[in-house]
Short mmCIF file of C-alpha atoms and ligand atoms in Angstrom, two decimals:
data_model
loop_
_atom_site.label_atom_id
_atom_site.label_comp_id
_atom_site.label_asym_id
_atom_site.label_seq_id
_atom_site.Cartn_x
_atom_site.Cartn_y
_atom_site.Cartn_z
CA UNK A 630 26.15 23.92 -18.46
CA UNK A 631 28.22 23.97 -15.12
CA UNK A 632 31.26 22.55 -14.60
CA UNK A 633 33.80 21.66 -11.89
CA UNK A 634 37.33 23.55 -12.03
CA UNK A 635 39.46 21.52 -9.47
CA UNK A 636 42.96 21.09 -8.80
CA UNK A 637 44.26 18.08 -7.58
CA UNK A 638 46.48 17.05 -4.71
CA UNK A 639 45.73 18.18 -2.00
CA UNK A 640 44.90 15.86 0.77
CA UNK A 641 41.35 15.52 2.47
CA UNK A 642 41.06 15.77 5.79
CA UNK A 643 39.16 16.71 8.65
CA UNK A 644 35.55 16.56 9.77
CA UNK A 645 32.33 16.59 7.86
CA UNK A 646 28.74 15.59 8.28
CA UNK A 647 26.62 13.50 5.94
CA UNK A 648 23.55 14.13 4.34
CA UNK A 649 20.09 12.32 3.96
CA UNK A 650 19.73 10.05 1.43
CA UNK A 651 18.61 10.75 -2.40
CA UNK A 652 17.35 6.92 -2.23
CA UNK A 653 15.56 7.56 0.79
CA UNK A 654 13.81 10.73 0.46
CA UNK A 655 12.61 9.67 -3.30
CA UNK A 656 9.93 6.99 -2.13
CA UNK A 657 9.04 8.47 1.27
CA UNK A 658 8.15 11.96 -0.56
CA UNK A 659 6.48 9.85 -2.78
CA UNK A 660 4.52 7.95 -0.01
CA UNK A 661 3.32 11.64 1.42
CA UNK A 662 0.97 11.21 -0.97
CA UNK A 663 -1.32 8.29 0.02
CA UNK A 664 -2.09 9.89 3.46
CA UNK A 665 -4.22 12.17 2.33
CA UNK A 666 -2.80 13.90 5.65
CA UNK A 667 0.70 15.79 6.55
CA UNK A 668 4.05 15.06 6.66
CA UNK A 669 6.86 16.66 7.96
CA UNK A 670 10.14 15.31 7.09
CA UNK A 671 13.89 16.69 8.33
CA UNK A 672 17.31 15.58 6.70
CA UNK A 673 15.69 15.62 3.08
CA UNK A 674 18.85 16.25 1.03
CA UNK A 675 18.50 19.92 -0.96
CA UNK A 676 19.24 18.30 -4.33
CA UNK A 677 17.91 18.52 -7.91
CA UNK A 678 16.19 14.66 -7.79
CA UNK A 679 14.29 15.64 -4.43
CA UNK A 680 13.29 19.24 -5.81
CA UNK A 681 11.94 17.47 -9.09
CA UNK A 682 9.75 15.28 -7.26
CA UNK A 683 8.24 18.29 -4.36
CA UNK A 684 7.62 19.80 -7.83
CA UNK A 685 5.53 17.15 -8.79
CA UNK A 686 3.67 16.79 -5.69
CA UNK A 687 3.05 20.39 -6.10
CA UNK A 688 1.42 19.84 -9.35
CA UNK A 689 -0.62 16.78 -8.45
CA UNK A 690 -2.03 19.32 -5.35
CA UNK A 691 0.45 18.72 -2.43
CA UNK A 692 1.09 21.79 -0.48
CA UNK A 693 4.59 22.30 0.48
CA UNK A 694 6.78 24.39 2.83
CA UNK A 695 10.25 24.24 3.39
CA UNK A 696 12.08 25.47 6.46
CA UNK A 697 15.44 24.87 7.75
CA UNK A 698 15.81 21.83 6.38
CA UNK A 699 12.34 20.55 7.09
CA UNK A 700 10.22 20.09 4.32
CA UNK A 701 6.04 19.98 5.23
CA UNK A 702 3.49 18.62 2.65
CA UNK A 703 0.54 18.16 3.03
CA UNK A 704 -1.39 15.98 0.54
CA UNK A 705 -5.06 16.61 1.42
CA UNK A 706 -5.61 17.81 -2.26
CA UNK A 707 -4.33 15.82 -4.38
CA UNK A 708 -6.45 16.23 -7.61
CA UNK A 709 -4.14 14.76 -11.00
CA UNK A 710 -3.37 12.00 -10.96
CA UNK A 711 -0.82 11.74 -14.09
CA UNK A 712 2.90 13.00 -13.89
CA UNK A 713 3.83 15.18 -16.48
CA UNK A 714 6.22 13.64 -19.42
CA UNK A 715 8.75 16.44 -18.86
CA UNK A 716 9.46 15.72 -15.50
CA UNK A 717 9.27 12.12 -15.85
CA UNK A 718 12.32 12.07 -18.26
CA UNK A 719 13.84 14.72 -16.07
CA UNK A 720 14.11 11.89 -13.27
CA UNK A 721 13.70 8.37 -14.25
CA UNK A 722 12.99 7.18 -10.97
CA UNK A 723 9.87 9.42 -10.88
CA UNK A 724 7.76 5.91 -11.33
CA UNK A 725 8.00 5.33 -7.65
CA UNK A 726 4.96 7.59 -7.90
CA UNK A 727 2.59 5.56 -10.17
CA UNK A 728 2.34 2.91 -6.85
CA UNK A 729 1.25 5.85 -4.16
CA UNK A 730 -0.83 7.44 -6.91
CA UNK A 731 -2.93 4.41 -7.66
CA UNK A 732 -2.61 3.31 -4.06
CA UNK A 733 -4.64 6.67 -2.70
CA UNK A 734 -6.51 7.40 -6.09
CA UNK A 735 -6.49 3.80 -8.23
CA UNK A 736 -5.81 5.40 -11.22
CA UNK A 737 -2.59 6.82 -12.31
CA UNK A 738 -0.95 7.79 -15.69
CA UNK A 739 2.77 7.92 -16.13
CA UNK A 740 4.96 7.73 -19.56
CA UNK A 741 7.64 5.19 -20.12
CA UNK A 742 11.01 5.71 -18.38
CA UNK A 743 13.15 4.07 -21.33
CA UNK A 744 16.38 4.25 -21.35
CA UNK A 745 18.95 6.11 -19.79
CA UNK A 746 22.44 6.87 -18.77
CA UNK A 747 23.38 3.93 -17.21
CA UNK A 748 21.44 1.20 -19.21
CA UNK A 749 18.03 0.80 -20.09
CA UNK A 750 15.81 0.82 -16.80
CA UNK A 751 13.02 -1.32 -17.01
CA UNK A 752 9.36 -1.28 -14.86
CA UNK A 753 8.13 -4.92 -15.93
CA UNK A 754 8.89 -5.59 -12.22
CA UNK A 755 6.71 -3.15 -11.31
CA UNK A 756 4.01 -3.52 -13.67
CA UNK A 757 3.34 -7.44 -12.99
CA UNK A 758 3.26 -6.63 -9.15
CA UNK A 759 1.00 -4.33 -9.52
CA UNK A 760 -1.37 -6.14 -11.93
CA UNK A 761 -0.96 -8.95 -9.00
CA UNK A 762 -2.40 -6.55 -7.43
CA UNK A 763 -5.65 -6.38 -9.42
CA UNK A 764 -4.88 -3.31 -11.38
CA UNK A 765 -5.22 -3.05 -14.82
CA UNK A 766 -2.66 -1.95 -17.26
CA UNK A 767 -2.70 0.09 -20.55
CA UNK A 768 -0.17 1.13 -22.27
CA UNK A 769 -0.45 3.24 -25.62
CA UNK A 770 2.05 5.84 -27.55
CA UNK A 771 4.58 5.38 -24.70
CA UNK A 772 2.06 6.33 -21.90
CA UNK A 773 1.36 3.78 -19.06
CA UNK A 774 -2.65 4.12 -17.53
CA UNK A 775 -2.95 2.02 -14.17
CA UNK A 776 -6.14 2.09 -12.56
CA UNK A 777 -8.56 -1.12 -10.75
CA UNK A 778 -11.59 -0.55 -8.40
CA UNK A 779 -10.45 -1.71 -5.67
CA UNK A 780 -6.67 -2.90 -4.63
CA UNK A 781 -6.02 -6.57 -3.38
CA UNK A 782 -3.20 -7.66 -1.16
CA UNK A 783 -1.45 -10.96 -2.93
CA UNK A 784 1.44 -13.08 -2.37
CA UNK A 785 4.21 -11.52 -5.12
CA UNK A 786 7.13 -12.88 -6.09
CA UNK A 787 9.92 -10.96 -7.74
CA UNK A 788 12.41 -12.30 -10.44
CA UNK A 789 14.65 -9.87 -9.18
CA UNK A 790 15.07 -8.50 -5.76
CA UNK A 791 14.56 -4.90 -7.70
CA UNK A 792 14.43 -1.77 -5.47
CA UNK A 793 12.36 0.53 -6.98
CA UNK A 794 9.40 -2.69 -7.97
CA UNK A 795 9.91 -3.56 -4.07
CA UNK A 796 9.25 0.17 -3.15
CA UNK A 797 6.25 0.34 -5.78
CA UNK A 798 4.63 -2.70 -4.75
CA UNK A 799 4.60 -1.77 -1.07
CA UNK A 800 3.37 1.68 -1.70
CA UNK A 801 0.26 0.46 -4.13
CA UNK A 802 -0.08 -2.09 -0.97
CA UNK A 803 -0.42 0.04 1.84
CA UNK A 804 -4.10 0.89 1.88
CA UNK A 805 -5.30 -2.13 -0.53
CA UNK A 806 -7.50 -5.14 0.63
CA UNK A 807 -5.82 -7.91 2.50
CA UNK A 808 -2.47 -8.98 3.29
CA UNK A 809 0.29 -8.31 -0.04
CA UNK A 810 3.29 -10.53 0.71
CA UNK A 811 6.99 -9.76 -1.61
CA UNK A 812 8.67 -12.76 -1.48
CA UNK A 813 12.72 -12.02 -2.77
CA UNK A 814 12.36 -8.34 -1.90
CA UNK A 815 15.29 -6.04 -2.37
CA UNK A 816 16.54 -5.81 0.80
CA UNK A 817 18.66 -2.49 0.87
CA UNK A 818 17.92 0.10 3.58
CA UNK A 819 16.08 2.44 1.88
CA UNK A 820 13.34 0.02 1.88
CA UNK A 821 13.57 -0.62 5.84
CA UNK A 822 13.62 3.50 5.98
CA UNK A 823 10.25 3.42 3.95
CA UNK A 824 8.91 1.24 6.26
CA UNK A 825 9.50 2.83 8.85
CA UNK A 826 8.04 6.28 7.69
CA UNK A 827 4.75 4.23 6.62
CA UNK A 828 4.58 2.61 9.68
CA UNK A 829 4.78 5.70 11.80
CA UNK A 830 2.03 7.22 9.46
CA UNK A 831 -0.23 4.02 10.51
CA UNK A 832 0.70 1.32 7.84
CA UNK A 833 1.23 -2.17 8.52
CA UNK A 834 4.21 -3.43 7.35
CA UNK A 835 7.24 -5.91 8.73
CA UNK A 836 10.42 -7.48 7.35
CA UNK A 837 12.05 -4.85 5.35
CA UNK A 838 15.52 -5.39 5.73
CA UNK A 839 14.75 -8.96 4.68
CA UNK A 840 14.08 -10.67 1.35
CA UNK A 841 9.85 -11.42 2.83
CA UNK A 842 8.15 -8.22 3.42
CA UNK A 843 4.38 -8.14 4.81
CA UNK A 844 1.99 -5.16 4.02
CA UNK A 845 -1.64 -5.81 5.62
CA UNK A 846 -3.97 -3.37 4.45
CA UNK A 847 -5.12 -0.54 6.39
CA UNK A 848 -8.01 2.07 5.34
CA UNK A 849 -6.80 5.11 7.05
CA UNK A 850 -3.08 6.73 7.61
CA UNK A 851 -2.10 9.96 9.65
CA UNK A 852 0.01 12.99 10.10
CA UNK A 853 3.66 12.04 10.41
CA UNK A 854 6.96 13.64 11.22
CA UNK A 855 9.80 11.64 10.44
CA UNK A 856 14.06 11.89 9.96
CA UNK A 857 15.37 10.23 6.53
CA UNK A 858 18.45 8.10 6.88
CA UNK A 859 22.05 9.53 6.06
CA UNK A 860 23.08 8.27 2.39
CA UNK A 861 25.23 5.39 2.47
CA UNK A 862 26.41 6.29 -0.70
CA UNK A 863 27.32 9.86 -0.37
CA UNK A 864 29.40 8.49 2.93
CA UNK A 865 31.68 5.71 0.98
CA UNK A 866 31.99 8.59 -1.91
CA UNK A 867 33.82 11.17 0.58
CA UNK A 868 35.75 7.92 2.10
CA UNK A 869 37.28 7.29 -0.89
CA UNK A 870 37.93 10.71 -1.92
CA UNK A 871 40.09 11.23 1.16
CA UNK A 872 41.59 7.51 0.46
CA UNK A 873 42.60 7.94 -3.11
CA UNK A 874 44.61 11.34 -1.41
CA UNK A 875 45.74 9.50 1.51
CA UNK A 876 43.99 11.63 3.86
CA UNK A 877 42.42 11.04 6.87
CA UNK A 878 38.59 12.10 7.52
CA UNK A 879 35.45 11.33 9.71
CA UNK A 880 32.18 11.48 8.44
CA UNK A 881 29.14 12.07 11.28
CA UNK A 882 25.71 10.61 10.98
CA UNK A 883 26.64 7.50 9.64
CA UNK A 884 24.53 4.45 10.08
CA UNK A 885 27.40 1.86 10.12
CA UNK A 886 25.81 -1.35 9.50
CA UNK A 887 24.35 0.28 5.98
CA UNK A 888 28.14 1.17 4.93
CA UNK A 889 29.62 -2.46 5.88
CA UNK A 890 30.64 -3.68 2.28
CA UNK A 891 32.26 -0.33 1.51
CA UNK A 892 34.31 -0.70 4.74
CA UNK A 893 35.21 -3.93 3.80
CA UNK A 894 36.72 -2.83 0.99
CA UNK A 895 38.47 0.16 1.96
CA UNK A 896 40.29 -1.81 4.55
CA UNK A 897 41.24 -4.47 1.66
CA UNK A 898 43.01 -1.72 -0.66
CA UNK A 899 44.98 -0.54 2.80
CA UNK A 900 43.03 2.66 4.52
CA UNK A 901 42.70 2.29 8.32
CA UNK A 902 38.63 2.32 9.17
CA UNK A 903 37.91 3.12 12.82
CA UNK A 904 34.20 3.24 13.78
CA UNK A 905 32.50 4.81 16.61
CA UNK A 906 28.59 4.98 17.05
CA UNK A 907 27.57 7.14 14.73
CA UNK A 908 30.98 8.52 12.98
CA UNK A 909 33.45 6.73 10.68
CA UNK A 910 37.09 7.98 10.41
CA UNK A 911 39.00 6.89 7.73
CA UNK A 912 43.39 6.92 7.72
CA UNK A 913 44.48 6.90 4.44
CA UNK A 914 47.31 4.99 3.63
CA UNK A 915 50.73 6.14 1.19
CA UNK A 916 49.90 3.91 -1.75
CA UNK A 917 46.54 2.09 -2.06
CA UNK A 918 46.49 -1.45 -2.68
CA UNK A 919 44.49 -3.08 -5.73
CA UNK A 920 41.44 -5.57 -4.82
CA UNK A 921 38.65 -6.80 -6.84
CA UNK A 922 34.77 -6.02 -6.40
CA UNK A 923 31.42 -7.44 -7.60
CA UNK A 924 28.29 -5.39 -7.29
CA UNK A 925 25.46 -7.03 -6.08
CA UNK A 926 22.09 -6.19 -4.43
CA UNK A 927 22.38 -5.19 -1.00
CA UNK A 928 24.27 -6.45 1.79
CA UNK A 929 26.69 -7.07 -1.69
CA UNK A 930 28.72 -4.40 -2.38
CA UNK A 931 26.46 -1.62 -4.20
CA UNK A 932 26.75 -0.59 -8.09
CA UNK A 933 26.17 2.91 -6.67
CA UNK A 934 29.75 3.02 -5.37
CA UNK A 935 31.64 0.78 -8.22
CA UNK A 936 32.45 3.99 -10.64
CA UNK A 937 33.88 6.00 -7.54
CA UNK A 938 36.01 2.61 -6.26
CA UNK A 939 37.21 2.03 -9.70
CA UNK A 940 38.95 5.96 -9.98
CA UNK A 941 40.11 5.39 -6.68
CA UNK A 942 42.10 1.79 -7.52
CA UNK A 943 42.77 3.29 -10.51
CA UNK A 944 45.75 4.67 -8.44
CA UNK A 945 46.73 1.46 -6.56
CA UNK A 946 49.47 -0.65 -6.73
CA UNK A 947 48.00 -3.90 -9.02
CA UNK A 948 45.67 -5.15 -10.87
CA UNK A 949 41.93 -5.09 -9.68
CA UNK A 950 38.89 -6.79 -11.51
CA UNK A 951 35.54 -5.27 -10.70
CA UNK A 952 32.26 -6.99 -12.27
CA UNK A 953 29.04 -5.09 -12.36
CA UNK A 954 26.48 -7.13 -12.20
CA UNK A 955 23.38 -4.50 -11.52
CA UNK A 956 22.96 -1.85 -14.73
CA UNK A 957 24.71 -3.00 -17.92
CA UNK A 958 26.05 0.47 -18.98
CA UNK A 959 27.81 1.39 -15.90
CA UNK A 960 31.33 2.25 -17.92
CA UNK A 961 30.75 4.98 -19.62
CA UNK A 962 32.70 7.04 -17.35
CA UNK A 963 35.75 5.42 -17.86
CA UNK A 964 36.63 6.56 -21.01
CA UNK A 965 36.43 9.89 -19.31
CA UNK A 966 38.64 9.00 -16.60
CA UNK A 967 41.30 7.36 -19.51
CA UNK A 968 41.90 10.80 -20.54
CA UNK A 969 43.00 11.54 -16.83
CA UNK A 970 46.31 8.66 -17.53
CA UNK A 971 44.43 5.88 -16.07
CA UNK A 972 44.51 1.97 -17.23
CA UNK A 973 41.22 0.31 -17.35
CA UNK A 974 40.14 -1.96 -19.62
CA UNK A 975 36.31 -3.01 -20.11
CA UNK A 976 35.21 -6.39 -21.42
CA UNK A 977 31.94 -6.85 -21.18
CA UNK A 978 30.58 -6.43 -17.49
CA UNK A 979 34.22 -6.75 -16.46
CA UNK A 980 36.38 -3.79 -16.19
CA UNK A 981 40.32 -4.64 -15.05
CA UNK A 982 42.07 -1.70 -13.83
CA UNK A 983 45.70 -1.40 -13.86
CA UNK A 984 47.06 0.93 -11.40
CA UNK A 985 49.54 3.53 -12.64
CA UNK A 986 51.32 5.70 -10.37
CA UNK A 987 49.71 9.41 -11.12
CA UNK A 988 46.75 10.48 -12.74
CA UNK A 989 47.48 14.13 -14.69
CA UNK A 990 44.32 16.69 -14.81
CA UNK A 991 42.19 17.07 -17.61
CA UNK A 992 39.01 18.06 -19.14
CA UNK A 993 36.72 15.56 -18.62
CA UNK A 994 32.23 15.24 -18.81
CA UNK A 995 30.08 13.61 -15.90
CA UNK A 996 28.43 11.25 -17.87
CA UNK A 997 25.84 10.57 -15.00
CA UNK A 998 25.59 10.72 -11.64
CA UNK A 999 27.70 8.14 -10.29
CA UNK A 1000 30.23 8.72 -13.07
CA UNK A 1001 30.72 12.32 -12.14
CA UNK A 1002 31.53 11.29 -8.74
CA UNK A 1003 33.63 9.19 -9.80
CA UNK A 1004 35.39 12.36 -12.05
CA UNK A 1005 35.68 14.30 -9.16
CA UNK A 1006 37.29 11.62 -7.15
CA UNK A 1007 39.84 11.00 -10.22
CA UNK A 1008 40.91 15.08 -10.01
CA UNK A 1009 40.94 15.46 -6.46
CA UNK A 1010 44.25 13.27 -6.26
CA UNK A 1011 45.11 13.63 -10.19
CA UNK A 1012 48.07 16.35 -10.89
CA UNK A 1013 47.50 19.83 -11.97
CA UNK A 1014 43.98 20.93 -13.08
CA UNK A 1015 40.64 19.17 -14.05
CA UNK A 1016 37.81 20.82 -15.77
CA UNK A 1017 34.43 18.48 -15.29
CA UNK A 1018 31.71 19.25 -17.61
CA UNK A 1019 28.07 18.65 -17.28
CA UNK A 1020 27.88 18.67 -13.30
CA UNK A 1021 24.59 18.97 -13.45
CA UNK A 1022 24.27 15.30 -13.31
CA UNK A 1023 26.46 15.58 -9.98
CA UNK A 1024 24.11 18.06 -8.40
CA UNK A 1025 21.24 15.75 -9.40
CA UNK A 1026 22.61 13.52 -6.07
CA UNK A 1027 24.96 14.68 -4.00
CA UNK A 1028 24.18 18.02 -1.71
CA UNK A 1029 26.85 20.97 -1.36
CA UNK A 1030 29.62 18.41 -2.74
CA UNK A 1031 31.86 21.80 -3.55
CA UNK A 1032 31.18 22.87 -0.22
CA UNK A 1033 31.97 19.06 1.54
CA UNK A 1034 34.90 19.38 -0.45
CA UNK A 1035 36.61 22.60 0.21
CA UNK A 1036 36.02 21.96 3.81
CA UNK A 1037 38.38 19.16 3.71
CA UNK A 1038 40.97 20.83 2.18
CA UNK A 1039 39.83 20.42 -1.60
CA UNK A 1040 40.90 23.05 -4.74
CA UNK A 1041 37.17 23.33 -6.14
CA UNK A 1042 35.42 25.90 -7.56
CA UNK A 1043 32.18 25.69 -9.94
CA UNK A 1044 32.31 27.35 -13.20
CA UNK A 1045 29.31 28.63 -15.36
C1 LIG B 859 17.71 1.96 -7.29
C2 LIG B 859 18.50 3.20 -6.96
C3 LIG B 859 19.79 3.24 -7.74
C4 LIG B 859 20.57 1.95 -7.54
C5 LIG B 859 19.69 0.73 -7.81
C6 LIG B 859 20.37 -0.58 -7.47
C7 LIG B 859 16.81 4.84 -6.38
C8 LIG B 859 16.12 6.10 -6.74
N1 LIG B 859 17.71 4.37 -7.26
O1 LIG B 859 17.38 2.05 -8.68
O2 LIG B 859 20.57 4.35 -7.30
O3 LIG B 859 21.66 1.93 -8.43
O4 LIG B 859 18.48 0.80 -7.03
O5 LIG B 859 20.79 -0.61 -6.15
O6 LIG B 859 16.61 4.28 -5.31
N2 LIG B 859 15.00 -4.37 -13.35
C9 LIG B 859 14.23 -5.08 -14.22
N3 LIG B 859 12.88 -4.86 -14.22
C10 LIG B 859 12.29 -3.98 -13.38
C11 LIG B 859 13.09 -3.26 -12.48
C12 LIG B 859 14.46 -3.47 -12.48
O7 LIG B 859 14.73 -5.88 -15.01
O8 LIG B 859 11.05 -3.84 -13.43
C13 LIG B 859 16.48 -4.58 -13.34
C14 LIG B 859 17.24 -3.32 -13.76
O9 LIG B 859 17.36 -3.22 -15.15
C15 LIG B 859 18.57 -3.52 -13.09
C16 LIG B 859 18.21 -4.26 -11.81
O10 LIG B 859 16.90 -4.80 -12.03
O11 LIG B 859 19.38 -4.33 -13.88
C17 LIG B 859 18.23 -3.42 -10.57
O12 LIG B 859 17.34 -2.35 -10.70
P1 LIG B 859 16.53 -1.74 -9.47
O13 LIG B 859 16.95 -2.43 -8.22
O14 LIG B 859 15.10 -1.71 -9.81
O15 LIG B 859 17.10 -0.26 -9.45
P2 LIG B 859 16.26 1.08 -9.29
O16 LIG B 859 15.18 0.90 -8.30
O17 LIG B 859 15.94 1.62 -10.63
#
């Protein structure tokens, strides 16, 4: 078990770089896998999530090479077609697989993803798009067999404009039969980055980005080489680092329209945003001012930055109400960050959080990703010295955080 050792108050400032995104790079690795061909992709973030997944590609016959950043794999050989249980619990989000499995081989085997930190996760999204789809479905002891002669494009609709069944759908899509049209798609930019990686590997696909995406079927894709997207969500977490400190930072290789909602807010609780093309500075201001947030699906503001807002109004003068609409369990770090003197009450998928003045250093778990961030945010402007337990969900997400962190001034040092 590895754990954070920082010590708070020091401001963050200065200049650091983003990395790609962990949203990103999960479905287009996956998606290497239906070209039967190789792909060569720069910015993937070096994090646990992506290495779990080349590790699975590795075991279902990919051949991989990593260099400076760019990883090569080359799916030619892909000969099993089920992912192993182990590493299926190890990352939930694994089942982005199952659709570029059965896509290039129409039969796939996967177990259950249950439940997990932040709520239970459910595929029935996934599943009735891809039965839509004209594959079959059997589930038994927990383990989920897809498999169909032939795929055929359809005219989906989803309840919910879920990421992940968006993602899966497209990727079973790609090389079916016919024309496969999602009708209220998740629209968040990892989708439009997909997209674009399939389309530059020969697919034919339009409207990501929108809530109508159209796939028509092709039978063969190529070699590729393409750059993931910076993560939108790794940006806003090192904004409001330096905010909660009152620091002043930039952040390079920032796609600015994907960070608009975050911006938004930051300027409501009082930091200074000034963007250029492709950087973002942020001037913090003396005392944060409280606001209120909903999480919605994307352009709304996005649950993957509501437990890293919420320690950083924890500080700010008033009351804020945040409402998490996306993942019903998305408190549990907050009990964590009471022990660190701040004010938050949680009713239901409400949490109202009163802003004290000072938040003292303690020791403290990551209870998942998200929520770890959301730790380290908490102790970076908290007074003396936290200890954060269980970083390992941190590291699951976010690549060279220590590193980031002591670059812009931070007291952070991992412990074993
Ligand atoms: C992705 C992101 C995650 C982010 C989330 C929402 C990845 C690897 N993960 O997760 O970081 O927090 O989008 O932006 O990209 N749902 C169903 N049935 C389904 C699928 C989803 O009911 O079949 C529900 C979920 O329980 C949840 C909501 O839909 O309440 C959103 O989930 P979804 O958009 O699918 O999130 P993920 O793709 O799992």
């Amino acid at each position: 078990m590895l754990s954070y050792i920082i010590e708070g108050g020091n401001k963050l400032e200065g200049e650091v770089n983003s990395s790609g995104s962990k949203n990103a790079s999960l479905p287009i690795l996956a998606a290497t896998i239906l070209s039967g061909k190789t792909s060569t992709l720069y910015n993937v973030p070096n994090i646990q999530d992506t290495q779990t997944m080349l590790r699975i590609l590795k075991l279902l016959g990919c051949k991989i090479s990593k260099k400076n950043g760019k990883v090569n794999i080359d799916s030619r050989d892909i000969k099993i077609q089920e992912i192993p249980d182990e590493l299926m619990r190890k990352m939930r989000s694994s089942v982005i697989l199952a659709g570029a499995i059965i896509g290039r081989q129409k039969n796939a085997t996967f177990s259950y993803p249950g439940g997990c930190d932040i709520g239970t996760r459910p595929i029935d999204l996934h599943l009735k798009g891809f039965e839509q789809l004209g594959i079959k479905i059997e589930e038994s002891g927990g383990s989920i067999r897809c498999h169909c002669d032939k795929i055929t494009g359809n005219d989906i609709h989803l309840d919910f404009p879920s990421v992940g069944a968006t993602e899966n759908i497209i990727l079973a899509a790609v090389l079916a039969e016919g024309d496969t049209i999602i009708t209220n798609a998740a629209m968040e930019p990892e989708i439009v980055d997909l997209q674009n990686f399939l389309n530059k590997m020969g697919a034919k696909i339009s409207g990501a980005g929108t809530n109508i995406i159209k796939i028509t079927g092709v039978k063969n894709l190529k070699d590729v080489s393409y750059t993931v997207m910076p993560d939108r969500i790794e940006i806003g977490t090192l904004l409001c680092m330096s905010a909660i400190t009152g620091g002043e930072i930039i952040v390079n290789n920032v796609k600015i329209e994907h960070i608009r909602p975050i911006i938004h807010k930051l300027e409501e609780t009082g930091s200074k945003v000034i963007i250029e093309k492709n950087k973002i500075q942020l001037i913090g201001t003396k005392k944060l001012k409280a606001t209120d947030i909903k999480t919605m699906p994307y352009p709304g503001f996005p649950t993957d930055m509501q437990s890293v807002f919420v320690s950083m109004l924890s500080t700010a003068k008033g009351t804020s109400m945040v409402v998490e609409n996306i993942f019903e369990n998305r408190y549990k770090y907050v009990n964590e960050l009471t022990r660190m003197g701040a004010k938050i009450k949680i009713e239901g998928k409400v949490a109202i959080v009163k802003g004290v003045r000072k938040l003292v250093g303690a020791e403290v778990n990551a209870t998942d990703l998200r929520g770890g961030a959301a730790m380290c945010t908490a102790a970076i402007a908290a007074k003396g010295i936290s200890k954060i337990k269980n970083i390992e969900y941190i590291l699951r997400g976010y690549e060279n955080l220590d590193k980031k962190l002591t670059k812009l001034g931070a007291n952070i040092k991992i412990q074993k």
